[in-house]
Short mmCIF file of C-alpha atoms in Angstrom, two decimals:
data_model
loop_
_atom_site.label_atom_id
_atom_site.label_comp_id
_atom_site.label_asym_id
_atom_site.label_seq_id
_atom_site.Cartn_x
_atom_site.Cartn_y
_atom_site.Cartn_z
CA MET S 166 -5.29 -37.34 44.83
CA LYS S 167 -4.45 -38.78 41.42
CA GLU S 168 -7.16 -36.62 39.82
CA LYS S 169 -5.76 -33.49 41.54
CA LEU S 170 -2.28 -34.25 40.24
CA LYS S 171 -3.66 -34.70 36.71
CA THR S 172 -5.44 -31.32 36.95
CA ILE S 173 -2.25 -29.59 38.19
CA ILE S 174 -0.24 -31.12 35.31
CA LYS S 175 -2.90 -30.04 32.77
CA MET S 176 -2.92 -26.49 34.15
CA GLY S 177 0.88 -26.46 34.09
CA LEU S 178 0.90 -27.53 30.44
CA PHE S 179 -1.40 -24.62 29.68
CA LEU S 180 0.25 -21.99 31.89
CA ILE S 181 3.96 -22.68 31.27
CA PRO S 182 3.87 -21.70 27.53
CA LEU S 183 1.82 -18.62 28.46
CA LEU S 184 4.38 -17.64 31.09
CA PHE S 185 7.21 -18.23 28.65
CA PHE S 186 5.48 -16.11 26.01
CA TYR S 187 4.95 -13.33 28.56
CA LEU S 188 8.62 -13.38 29.60
CA VAL S 189 9.74 -13.20 25.97
CA LEU S 190 7.49 -10.17 25.44
CA ILE S 191 8.91 -8.42 28.50
CA ALA S 192 12.46 -9.19 27.42
CA GLN S 193 11.80 -7.86 23.91
CA ASN S 194 10.21 -4.72 25.26
CA GLN S 195 13.14 -4.07 27.59
CA GLU S 196 15.59 -4.75 24.80
CA ALA S 197 13.75 -2.33 22.49
CA THR S 198 14.07 0.65 24.82
CA SER S 199 17.13 -0.16 26.89
CA THR S 200 19.42 0.15 23.86
CA PHE S 201 18.74 3.88 23.68
CA GLU S 202 20.85 6.01 25.98
CA TYR S 203 18.13 8.48 26.88
CA ALA S 204 15.21 6.08 26.92
CA GLU S 205 14.77 6.43 30.67
CA ASP S 206 14.93 10.23 30.62
CA ASN S 207 12.61 10.39 27.64
CA GLN S 208 10.15 8.19 29.42
CA GLN S 209 9.44 11.15 31.76
CA CYS S 210 8.01 12.98 28.74
CA LEU S 211 6.58 9.97 26.95
CA LYS S 212 4.57 8.79 29.93
CA CYS S 213 2.22 11.66 29.01
CA HIS S 214 3.16 12.59 25.43
CA GLY S 215 3.37 8.97 24.34
CA HIS S 216 -0.32 8.39 25.09
CA THR S 217 -3.69 9.73 24.12
CA TYR S 218 -4.49 10.23 27.82
CA TYR S 219 -2.37 11.45 30.70
CA ASN S 220 -2.87 11.61 34.47
CA TYR S 221 -1.73 14.25 36.91
CA TYR S 222 -2.42 15.24 40.48
CA ASN S 223 -4.42 18.48 40.70
CA ASP S 224 -3.42 20.30 43.88
CA TRP S 225 -6.48 22.53 43.81
CA LEU S 226 -8.91 19.68 43.47
CA GLU S 227 -6.69 17.40 45.54
CA ARG S 228 -7.25 14.41 43.30
CA MET S 229 -5.86 12.64 40.24
CA ILE S 230 -7.15 13.98 36.93
CA ARG S 231 -7.26 12.09 33.66
CA GLU S 232 -7.01 14.34 30.58
CA ARG S 233 -6.89 13.86 26.86
CA MET S 234 -3.54 14.72 25.25
CA ASN S 235 -3.57 17.24 22.42
CA PRO S 236 -3.22 14.93 19.39
CA TYR S 237 -0.60 17.22 17.82
CA PHE S 238 1.63 16.81 20.89
CA ILE S 239 1.56 13.03 20.95
CA VAL S 240 4.83 11.28 20.12
CA ASP S 241 4.50 7.64 19.19
CA SER S 242 7.34 6.10 21.20
CA ALA S 243 7.56 3.04 18.94
CA GLU S 244 7.94 5.32 15.89
CA TYR S 245 10.36 7.58 17.74
CA TYR S 246 12.74 4.74 18.63
CA GLU S 247 12.81 3.66 14.98
CA ALA S 248 13.31 7.18 13.69
CA ASN S 249 16.58 8.92 12.78
CA HIS S 250 16.65 10.94 16.01
CA ARG S 251 16.02 7.97 18.29
CA ASN S 252 19.30 8.48 20.16
CA PHE S 253 18.38 11.97 21.27
CA ALA S 254 17.00 13.07 24.61
CA CYS S 255 13.85 15.16 24.34
CA ILE S 256 15.66 18.02 26.05
CA ASP S 257 18.40 17.98 23.43
CA CYS S 258 15.98 19.88 21.22
CA HIS S 259 13.41 21.16 23.73
CA THR S 260 14.23 23.30 26.73
CA SER S 261 14.82 21.48 29.99
CA GLU S 262 12.15 23.69 31.52
CA TYR S 263 9.69 21.21 30.10
CA GLU S 264 10.78 18.92 32.91
CA ASN S 265 8.53 21.00 35.18
CA PHE S 266 4.82 20.30 35.21
CA PRO S 267 2.53 22.05 34.52
CA HIS S 268 4.60 23.41 31.63
CA ASN S 269 4.99 27.12 31.40
CA GLY S 270 2.67 28.38 28.64
CA GLU S 271 5.38 30.60 27.16
CA LEU S 272 7.48 27.57 26.34
CA ARG S 273 5.28 27.00 23.32
CA MET S 274 6.95 30.01 21.75
CA GLU S 275 10.43 28.49 21.99
CA PRO S 276 12.19 28.60 18.62
CA LYS S 277 12.63 25.19 17.08
CA TYR S 278 15.88 23.94 15.63
CA ALA S 279 16.08 23.61 11.88
CA CYS S 280 17.87 20.71 10.15
CA MET S 281 20.88 22.77 9.24
CA ASP S 282 21.44 23.85 12.85
CA CYS S 283 22.81 20.36 13.43
CA HIS S 284 23.48 18.94 9.98
CA GLY S 285 25.06 21.99 8.34
CA GLY S 286 28.83 22.36 8.09
CA ASP S 287 29.52 19.06 9.79
CA ASP S 288 31.99 16.68 8.12
CA THR S 289 30.14 13.70 9.61
CA TYR S 290 27.25 14.45 7.29
CA ALA S 291 29.30 15.75 4.35
CA LYS S 292 28.43 12.77 2.14
CA PHE S 293 24.72 13.55 2.45
CA ASN S 294 25.35 17.00 1.01
CA PHE S 295 22.90 18.79 3.30
CA GLU S 296 23.99 22.19 1.94
CA GLN S 297 22.90 21.14 -1.54
CA ILE S 298 19.63 19.82 -0.15
CA GLU S 299 19.04 23.17 1.58
CA SER S 300 19.80 25.14 -1.57
CA GLU S 301 17.51 22.87 -3.61
CA PHE S 302 14.78 23.36 -1.04
CA TYR S 303 15.15 27.16 -1.21
CA ASN S 304 14.70 26.94 -4.99
CA SER S 305 11.60 24.80 -4.62
CA ILE S 306 8.03 25.97 -4.89
CA HIS S 307 7.55 24.93 -1.27
CA SER S 308 10.06 27.50 -0.07
CA SER S 309 9.52 30.27 -2.62
CA LYS S 310 5.77 30.25 -2.15
CA HIS S 311 5.63 29.94 1.61
CA SER S 312 8.95 31.52 2.68
CA ASP S 313 9.94 30.84 6.31
CA ASP S 314 6.70 29.16 7.25
CA PHE S 315 7.67 26.11 5.28
CA THR S 316 10.42 24.34 7.17
CA CYS S 317 12.04 20.94 6.87
CA TRP S 318 9.73 19.71 9.62
CA MET S 319 6.72 20.11 7.32
CA CYS S 320 7.82 16.96 5.54
CA HIS S 321 10.34 15.44 7.92
CA ASN S 322 8.68 15.00 11.28
CA PRO S 323 11.63 15.05 13.71
CA HIS S 324 9.90 12.51 15.97
CA SER S 325 9.18 9.94 13.32
CA TYR S 326 11.18 10.64 10.17
CA LYS S 327 13.53 7.84 9.18
CA ILE S 328 15.68 7.32 6.15
CA SER S 329 13.99 4.98 3.78
CA ALA S 330 15.52 5.05 0.31
CA ARG S 331 18.93 3.89 1.47
CA THR S 332 17.87 1.25 3.93
CA ASN S 333 14.63 -0.22 2.70
CA ARG S 334 15.16 -3.47 0.87
CA HIS S 335 11.68 -3.28 -0.56
CA LEU S 336 11.28 -0.42 -2.97
CA ASN S 337 7.50 -0.46 -2.61
CA LYS S 338 7.83 0.42 1.06
CA THR S 339 10.10 3.36 0.27
CA ILE S 340 7.63 4.58 -2.34
CA GLN S 341 4.74 4.31 0.07
CA TYR S 342 6.69 5.99 2.88
CA ASP S 343 7.83 8.89 0.72
CA ASN S 344 4.44 9.42 -0.89
CA ASN S 345 2.81 9.48 2.52
CA ILE S 346 5.04 12.45 3.39
CA CYS S 347 3.55 14.40 0.47
CA LEU S 348 0.06 13.21 1.25
CA SER S 349 0.37 14.27 4.89
CA CYS S 350 -0.30 17.79 3.56
CA HIS S 351 -1.78 17.29 0.11
CA ALA S 352 -4.42 14.89 1.35
CA ASP S 353 -5.01 16.57 4.70
CA ILE S 354 -6.74 19.92 4.50
CA SER S 355 -6.02 20.83 8.14
CA LYS S 356 -2.24 20.61 7.67
CA TYR S 357 -2.39 22.02 4.14
CA GLN S 358 -4.19 25.14 5.34
CA LEU S 359 -1.48 25.89 7.89
CA LEU S 360 0.26 27.57 4.98
CA THR S 361 -2.51 28.65 2.66
CA THR S 362 -6.15 29.57 2.56
CA LEU S 363 -6.55 27.78 -0.73
CA GLU S 364 -8.57 24.63 -0.98
CA ASN S 365 -6.48 21.50 -1.21
CA PRO S 366 -6.80 20.09 -4.71
CA ASN S 367 -7.98 16.51 -4.91
CA ILE S 368 -4.93 14.45 -5.88
CA LEU S 369 -7.02 11.79 -7.60
CA GLU S 370 -8.79 14.40 -9.74
CA THR S 371 -5.66 16.36 -10.64
CA HIS S 372 -4.04 13.10 -11.71
CA SER S 373 -7.08 11.74 -13.51
CA TRP S 374 -5.20 11.97 -16.82
CA LEU S 375 -2.74 9.36 -15.55
CA PRO S 376 -3.57 5.89 -16.87
CA ASN S 377 -3.56 3.09 -14.28
CA GLN S 378 -3.49 5.70 -11.54
CA VAL S 379 -3.30 3.26 -8.62
CA LEU S 380 -0.44 1.36 -10.17
CA HIS S 381 1.46 4.58 -10.84
CA PHE S 382 0.96 5.75 -7.25
CA GLN S 383 2.21 2.40 -5.99
CA SER S 384 5.18 2.23 -8.33
CA VAL S 385 6.69 5.70 -8.26
CA ARG S 386 7.06 8.52 -5.78
CA CYS S 387 5.42 11.91 -6.26
CA ILE S 388 8.89 13.48 -6.43
CA GLU S 389 9.77 11.48 -9.56
CA CYS S 390 7.61 13.84 -11.61
CA HIS S 391 7.41 16.87 -9.35
CA THR S 392 11.07 17.63 -8.66
CA GLU S 393 14.02 18.71 -10.72
CA ILE S 394 16.65 15.99 -11.00
CA ASN S 395 19.84 16.63 -9.06
CA ASN S 396 22.66 14.14 -9.40
CA TYR S 397 24.49 15.26 -6.28
CA ILE S 398 21.84 14.41 -3.74
CA LEU S 399 20.04 11.17 -3.25
CA VAL S 400 16.53 12.59 -3.02
CA ALA S 401 15.68 15.61 -5.12
CA HIS S 402 14.26 18.48 -3.03
CA ASN S 403 13.56 21.09 -5.69
CA VAL S 404 9.80 20.61 -5.89
CA GLN S 405 8.54 22.32 -9.02
CA ALA S 406 5.35 24.18 -9.80
CA LYS S 407 2.65 21.88 -11.16
CA ASP S 408 3.04 23.16 -14.74
CA LYS S 409 6.65 21.98 -14.70
CA ALA S 410 5.78 18.45 -13.60
CA VAL S 411 6.70 15.58 -15.91
CA GLN S 412 3.69 14.82 -18.05
CA ARG S 413 5.20 13.11 -21.05
CA CYS S 414 4.82 9.36 -20.49
CA VAL S 415 7.94 8.66 -22.51
CA GLU S 416 10.14 10.48 -19.96
CA CYS S 417 9.76 7.41 -17.78
CA HIS S 418 8.63 4.83 -20.31
CA SER S 419 11.85 4.55 -22.27
CA GLN S 420 15.23 3.01 -21.97
CA ASN S 421 16.61 6.41 -20.91
CA SER S 422 13.95 6.62 -18.25
CA ILE S 423 14.34 9.54 -15.81
CA LEU S 424 13.58 7.01 -13.09
CA LYS S 425 17.19 5.91 -13.39
CA GLU S 426 18.15 9.36 -12.15
CA THR S 427 15.61 9.35 -9.34
CA LEU S 428 13.93 6.25 -7.96
CA TYR S 429 16.51 3.80 -9.25
CA LYS S 430 19.58 5.91 -8.60
CA TYR S 431 20.66 4.10 -5.49
CA GLN S 432 21.17 0.55 -4.47
CA ASN S 433 19.23 -0.48 -1.46
CA GLU S 434 22.34 -1.82 0.11
CA GLY S 435 25.30 0.53 0.19
CA PHE S 436 23.92 3.44 -1.78
CA SER S 437 26.17 5.33 -4.08
CA TYR S 438 25.84 8.75 -5.66
CA SER S 439 25.74 9.45 -9.35
CA GLU S 440 29.49 9.70 -9.93
CA ASN S 441 30.20 6.19 -8.80
CA ARG S 442 26.86 4.47 -8.75
CA ASP S 443 26.35 1.20 -10.49
CA ARG S 444 24.71 2.02 -13.80
CA SER S 445 23.92 -1.63 -14.39
CA LEU S 446 21.16 -1.36 -11.80
CA GLU S 447 18.05 -3.17 -12.77
CA ILE S 448 16.10 -1.20 -15.31
CA PRO S 449 12.67 -0.07 -14.15
CA LYS S 450 10.04 -2.67 -14.71
CA LEU S 451 7.87 -0.64 -16.99
CA ILE S 452 6.75 -0.62 -20.57
CA GLY S 453 9.43 0.90 -22.74
CA GLY S 454 12.02 0.65 -19.99
CA ASN S 455 12.38 -3.05 -19.56
CA ARG S 456 14.09 -4.01 -22.77
CA ARG S 457 16.03 -7.16 -22.22
CA TYR S 458 19.20 -7.41 -24.22
CA MET S 459 19.00 -11.16 -24.89
CA LEU S 460 15.34 -11.01 -25.92
CA ASN S 461 16.00 -8.04 -28.16
CA LEU S 462 18.89 -9.88 -29.76
CA ALA S 463 16.84 -13.07 -30.16
CA SER S 464 13.95 -11.16 -31.74
CA VAL S 465 16.27 -9.40 -34.21
CA ILE S 466 17.94 -12.71 -35.14
CA ILE S 467 14.57 -14.44 -35.64
CA PHE S 468 13.33 -11.49 -37.68
CA ILE S 469 16.42 -11.54 -39.89
CA LEU S 470 16.16 -15.34 -40.32
CA VAL S 471 12.50 -15.06 -41.32
CA LEU S 472 13.13 -12.27 -43.80
CA GLY S 473 16.22 -14.10 -45.09
CA GLY S 474 14.28 -17.34 -45.50
CA ILE S 475 11.48 -15.57 -47.33
CA SER S 476 13.94 -13.75 -49.60
CA ILE S 477 15.80 -16.97 -50.49
CA HIS S 478 12.50 -18.76 -51.14
CA ALA S 479 11.28 -15.88 -53.33
CA VAL S 480 14.52 -15.74 -55.31
CA LEU S 481 14.50 -19.52 -55.83
CA ARG S 482 10.90 -19.29 -57.03
CA ILE S 483 11.92 -16.76 -59.64
CA ILE S 484 15.09 -18.59 -60.73
CA LEU S 485 13.62 -22.07 -60.76
CA LYS S 486 10.25 -21.07 -62.18
CA PRO S 487 9.09 -23.99 -64.40
CA ARG S 488 8.90 -22.91 -68.05
CA MET Z 319 -9.89 -24.36 -67.32
CA SER Z 320 -9.94 -22.94 -63.81
CA GLU Z 321 -12.82 -23.54 -61.46
CA LYS Z 322 -14.17 -20.77 -59.20
CA LEU Z 323 -14.85 -21.78 -55.61
CA TYR Z 324 -16.70 -19.47 -53.23
CA LEU Z 325 -14.49 -20.03 -50.16
CA TYR Z 326 -14.61 -16.79 -48.25
CA PRO Z 327 -18.13 -15.68 -47.28
CA GLN Z 328 -18.75 -12.04 -46.60
CA TRP Z 329 -18.46 -12.21 -42.82
CA ILE Z 330 -15.07 -13.91 -43.09
CA ARG Z 331 -13.81 -11.28 -45.51
CA VAL Z 332 -15.01 -8.40 -43.33
CA TRP Z 333 -13.57 -10.01 -40.21
CA HIS Z 334 -10.28 -10.80 -41.98
CA GLY Z 335 -9.95 -7.21 -43.19
CA ILE Z 336 -10.68 -5.71 -39.77
CA ASN Z 337 -8.36 -8.22 -38.14
CA ALA Z 338 -5.53 -7.39 -40.55
CA ILE Z 339 -5.85 -3.63 -39.97
CA LEU Z 340 -6.06 -4.05 -36.18
CA CYS Z 341 -3.05 -6.41 -36.09
CA LEU Z 342 -1.04 -3.95 -38.16
CA ILE Z 343 -1.93 -1.07 -35.83
CA LEU Z 344 -1.16 -3.23 -32.79
CA ILE Z 345 2.25 -4.23 -34.14
CA LEU Z 346 3.21 -0.65 -35.05
CA THR Z 347 1.98 0.81 -31.76
CA GLY Z 348 3.54 -2.08 -29.82
CA LEU Z 349 6.91 -1.42 -31.45
CA SER Z 350 6.52 2.31 -30.74
CA MET Z 351 5.97 1.61 -27.05
CA GLN Z 352 8.71 -0.97 -26.75
CA TYR Z 353 11.32 1.25 -28.40
CA SER Z 354 10.03 4.56 -27.04
CA ASN Z 355 12.54 7.35 -26.59
CA PRO Z 356 12.10 10.83 -25.05
CA ASP Z 357 14.21 12.51 -27.75
CA THR Z 358 12.92 10.87 -30.91
CA VAL Z 359 9.56 9.52 -31.92
CA VAL Z 360 9.77 5.86 -32.92
CA ILE Z 361 6.99 5.34 -35.51
CA ILE Z 362 4.16 6.75 -33.33
CA ARG Z 363 4.36 9.10 -30.32
CA PHE Z 364 4.23 7.12 -27.06
CA ASP Z 365 0.99 8.50 -25.57
CA ILE Z 366 -0.81 8.19 -28.91
CA ALA Z 367 0.63 4.70 -29.33
CA VAL Z 368 -0.66 3.66 -25.89
CA ASN Z 369 -4.19 4.89 -26.60
CA LEU Z 370 -4.26 3.44 -30.10
CA HIS Z 371 -2.88 0.13 -28.84
CA ASN Z 372 -5.53 -0.06 -26.10
CA ILE Z 373 -8.41 0.83 -28.42
CA SER Z 374 -7.22 -1.58 -31.12
CA GLY Z 375 -6.73 -4.28 -28.49
CA VAL Z 376 -10.30 -3.91 -27.27
CA MET Z 377 -11.58 -3.96 -30.86
CA LEU Z 378 -9.49 -7.04 -31.62
CA SER Z 379 -11.02 -8.78 -28.61
CA LEU Z 380 -14.47 -8.01 -29.94
CA SER Z 381 -13.56 -9.09 -33.45
CA TYR Z 382 -12.04 -12.32 -32.09
CA PHE Z 383 -15.19 -13.00 -30.08
CA LEU Z 384 -17.31 -12.59 -33.24
CA PHE Z 385 -14.91 -14.90 -35.12
CA LEU Z 386 -15.35 -17.57 -32.44
CA ILE Z 387 -19.16 -17.26 -32.60
CA GLY Z 388 -18.99 -17.35 -36.42
CA ASN Z 389 -16.88 -20.50 -36.35
CA MET Z 390 -19.36 -22.11 -33.98
CA ILE Z 391 -22.51 -21.37 -35.94
CA ARG Z 392 -21.21 -21.30 -39.52
CA PRO Z 393 -19.52 -24.08 -41.51
CA ASN Z 394 -16.19 -22.20 -41.45
CA GLY Z 395 -15.38 -23.85 -38.09
CA ARG Z 396 -14.79 -27.20 -39.77
CA HIS Z 397 -11.62 -25.88 -41.41
CA TYR Z 398 -10.11 -25.49 -37.94
CA LYS Z 399 -10.34 -29.16 -37.04
CA ILE Z 400 -7.58 -31.73 -37.27
CA VAL Z 401 -7.83 -35.47 -37.79
CA VAL Z 402 -4.86 -36.59 -35.75
CA LYS Z 403 -4.30 -39.87 -37.63
CA GLY Z 404 -1.76 -39.29 -40.39
CA PHE Z 405 -1.69 -35.54 -39.79
CA LEU Z 406 2.04 -35.39 -39.11
CA LYS Z 407 2.71 -37.21 -42.38
CA ASP Z 408 0.49 -34.76 -44.27
CA LEU Z 409 2.22 -31.88 -42.55
CA MET Z 410 5.60 -33.12 -43.73
CA LYS Z 411 4.28 -33.70 -47.24
CA GLN Z 412 3.10 -30.09 -47.43
CA PHE Z 413 6.36 -28.81 -45.93
CA ILE Z 414 8.42 -30.74 -48.49
CA TYR Z 415 6.25 -29.34 -51.25
CA TYR Z 416 6.94 -25.73 -50.12
CA ALA Z 417 10.64 -26.44 -49.63
CA TYR Z 418 11.25 -28.46 -52.78
CA GLY Z 419 8.31 -29.52 -54.94
CA LEU Z 420 7.13 -25.98 -55.56
CA PHE Z 421 10.35 -25.08 -57.32
CA LYS Z 422 10.08 -28.14 -59.58
CA GLY Z 423 6.57 -27.20 -60.64
CA GLU Z 424 4.96 -30.14 -58.85
CA LYS Z 425 1.24 -30.03 -58.13
CA THR Z 426 0.21 -29.14 -54.60
CA PRO Z 427 -0.33 -32.34 -52.55
CA PHE Z 428 -3.54 -30.96 -51.01
CA PRO Z 429 -5.49 -28.98 -53.58
CA ILE Z 430 -8.04 -26.50 -52.23
CA THR Z 431 -11.60 -27.76 -52.23
CA LYS Z 432 -14.89 -26.46 -50.86
CA GLU Z 433 -14.55 -28.99 -48.00
CA SER Z 434 -10.93 -28.23 -47.22
CA LYS Z 435 -9.72 -24.70 -47.92
CA PHE Z 436 -6.55 -25.05 -45.84
CA ASN Z 437 -3.65 -27.40 -46.51
CA PRO Z 438 -2.36 -29.30 -43.40
CA LEU Z 439 0.36 -26.76 -42.70
CA GLN Z 440 -2.09 -23.85 -42.88
CA ARG Z 441 -4.61 -25.75 -40.79
CA PHE Z 442 -2.02 -26.45 -38.09
CA THR Z 443 -0.70 -22.88 -38.07
CA TYR Z 444 -4.11 -21.25 -38.04
CA ILE Z 445 -5.32 -23.44 -35.17
CA ILE Z 446 -2.25 -22.55 -33.10
CA LEU Z 447 -2.70 -18.92 -34.00
CA MET Z 448 -6.45 -18.49 -33.62
CA TYR Z 449 -7.09 -20.84 -30.72
CA PHE Z 450 -3.93 -20.33 -28.67
CA LEU Z 451 -1.77 -17.32 -29.55
CA VAL Z 452 -4.51 -14.74 -30.25
CA PRO Z 453 -6.49 -15.55 -27.07
CA ALA Z 454 -3.21 -15.49 -25.12
CA VAL Z 455 -2.23 -12.09 -26.46
CA ILE Z 456 -5.75 -10.74 -25.88
CA LEU Z 457 -5.95 -12.00 -22.29
CA SER Z 458 -2.48 -10.78 -21.34
CA GLY Z 459 -3.34 -7.47 -23.00
CA TRP Z 460 -6.45 -7.09 -20.84
CA VAL Z 461 -4.32 -7.80 -17.78
CA LEU Z 462 -1.97 -4.99 -18.81
CA ILE Z 463 -4.91 -2.61 -19.30
CA PHE Z 464 -6.27 -3.48 -15.86
CA PRO Z 465 -3.18 -4.47 -13.85
CA ASP Z 466 -4.86 -3.67 -10.53
CA PHE Z 467 -7.06 -6.73 -10.82
CA ILE Z 468 -4.28 -9.29 -10.69
CA GLN Z 469 -2.32 -10.43 -7.69
CA ASN Z 470 1.08 -8.80 -7.32
CA ASN Z 471 3.23 -11.87 -7.29
CA LEU Z 472 3.32 -14.89 -9.52
CA PHE Z 473 6.03 -17.54 -9.17
CA GLY Z 474 8.00 -15.11 -6.99
CA GLN Z 475 8.02 -12.47 -9.74
CA GLU Z 476 5.99 -9.32 -10.16
CA SER Z 477 3.04 -10.67 -12.13
CA ILE Z 478 2.65 -7.56 -14.29
CA HIS Z 479 6.25 -8.07 -15.36
CA LEU Z 480 5.52 -11.67 -16.35
CA PHE Z 481 2.35 -10.74 -18.21
CA ASP Z 482 4.23 -7.98 -20.00
CA LEU Z 483 6.93 -10.41 -21.06
CA PHE Z 484 4.36 -12.97 -22.17
CA HIS Z 485 2.35 -10.36 -24.09
CA LEU Z 486 5.49 -9.12 -25.79
CA MET Z 487 6.67 -12.58 -26.84
CA THR Z 488 3.25 -13.66 -28.08
CA GLY Z 489 2.89 -10.40 -29.97
CA PHE Z 490 6.27 -10.96 -31.58
CA VAL Z 491 5.32 -14.49 -32.72
CA ILE Z 492 2.08 -13.14 -34.22
CA SER Z 493 4.05 -10.41 -36.00
CA VAL Z 494 6.37 -13.02 -37.49
CA PHE Z 495 3.33 -15.04 -38.51
CA MET Z 496 1.89 -12.01 -40.31
CA ILE Z 497 5.03 -11.57 -42.40
CA ILE Z 498 5.11 -15.26 -43.36
CA HIS Z 499 1.35 -15.22 -43.97
CA VAL Z 500 1.59 -12.30 -46.40
CA TYR Z 501 4.47 -14.00 -48.25
CA PHE Z 502 2.65 -17.31 -48.50
CA CYS Z 503 -0.30 -15.50 -50.01
CA THR Z 504 1.90 -14.70 -52.98
CA LEU Z 505 2.27 -18.45 -53.69
CA GLY Z 506 -0.92 -18.56 -55.77
CA LYS Z 507 -1.07 -18.97 -59.52
CA THR Z 508 -0.01 -15.34 -59.70
CA ALA Z 509 1.43 -13.29 -56.85
CA LEU Z 510 -1.79 -11.29 -56.38
CA ARG Z 511 -4.43 -13.95 -57.01
CA ASN Z 512 -4.85 -14.98 -53.36
CA PHE Z 513 -5.14 -11.36 -52.29
CA ARG Z 514 -7.91 -10.92 -54.83
CA SER Z 515 -9.64 -14.03 -53.45
CA ILE Z 516 -9.87 -12.67 -49.91
CA ILE Z 517 -11.44 -9.50 -51.33
CA ASN Z 518 -14.01 -11.02 -53.72
CA GLY Z 519 -14.44 -14.34 -51.88
CA TYR Z 520 -13.70 -16.58 -54.89
CA HIS Z 521 -10.74 -18.89 -55.14
CA GLU Z 522 -9.68 -19.91 -58.63
CA SER Z 523 -8.44 -23.49 -58.66
CA GLN Z 524 -6.57 -25.08 -61.57
#
């Protein structure tokens, strides 16, 4: 009897923390989705489109079928509920006819909304200057070379895109996030050739002239060198042709570094645009750009003292020269 | 009657010459990088300065390595040793001579001999320079050439930032040393005599 009791207590000691851990996980999971108004409605879509496999009942075969989901139609629900459009219902942008299964094949032809359909001419978004972003984009090589085929969605996946520059406290994460957007085409031939028959140039080879390539790729975004600076929008969208890219090291590696107009133009907390942004922002940590006022001053003072000391010593040598 | 002492063997003179040229290039290119500007060229154009600085840095490393080997296998190494007992007193004696006695025409307290070519102040400075500052600037320079091989954070700071700062400060101290070194070389019997010595190898003592 005593032994049995001991065993029950031991099992309890093992199981109770496990149960607690399980309950916490459930609570967190519920909290993560329940905060979104359309989470339940969206779940109808995500139960198939949120997975690599989906199940449906086939009336002809009269049995459940397990199929693989087209990888281009999968929406990562975790990513979606962290993205900018997380508070939307799927049918806000897609026709409600998708609620019927099997989906009508013609629905694939439905026109997709563009950014400006929602963001244009709306005072709520006035501070983001979407009109300027659109005009910059139309001037860019992306738009001029590929016309209507190149849309905002090419870079900003509506199901996963989230603002990064303004909210990320760690600049490295913003850099990585933004560069991955460029690489999603420029390092992926299948997506790249949606718009061209050309072969995707190898980024590492085309940038082989860049010293410390890895460090550069980790420390700055592609757009630092490949876009024209615009002081009225936070992220420049006028992507330039490759021959117009910044190639002079000194453009960044100087006290007047262009990075101050691009990567370092915002504060991670409470961003501000060029007219009122804090110009005392930390100077980029790079050679030529990280001159520290106090060290500069100290070095000049020491230099003057040394030269002064030498001059006085030399003059005294001449004046007091023993005859 | 002055006595000629053969103090600077050929390898020392060649090394010293190469070292001087490399240090000069490194200082000029270092200044060009530190004060780079997109609108005006400061001394040397940035990209040229970077390449020249890197090449000179690598060559300086090699030259320093040869100097270390030379000091180990040749008698020159003995000039870079300090006898701690009474050294501070000797250091002060030499300092007072430079600051005061020199102007009164006093004789140097530590005349140059075959066994001791450096006075205590030189000995102390050269040891600090050649065994601490130069290796420090070389090592931090290599880190800046290959920054991917170091861990990102050091003492809660970006390590490349710290190495950059360290390299800069060490480089500055070496630059200051070079200026003082050149001036002190003019303290021979005539202003140019010591310069001649490091070219022909012979020191003329009084």
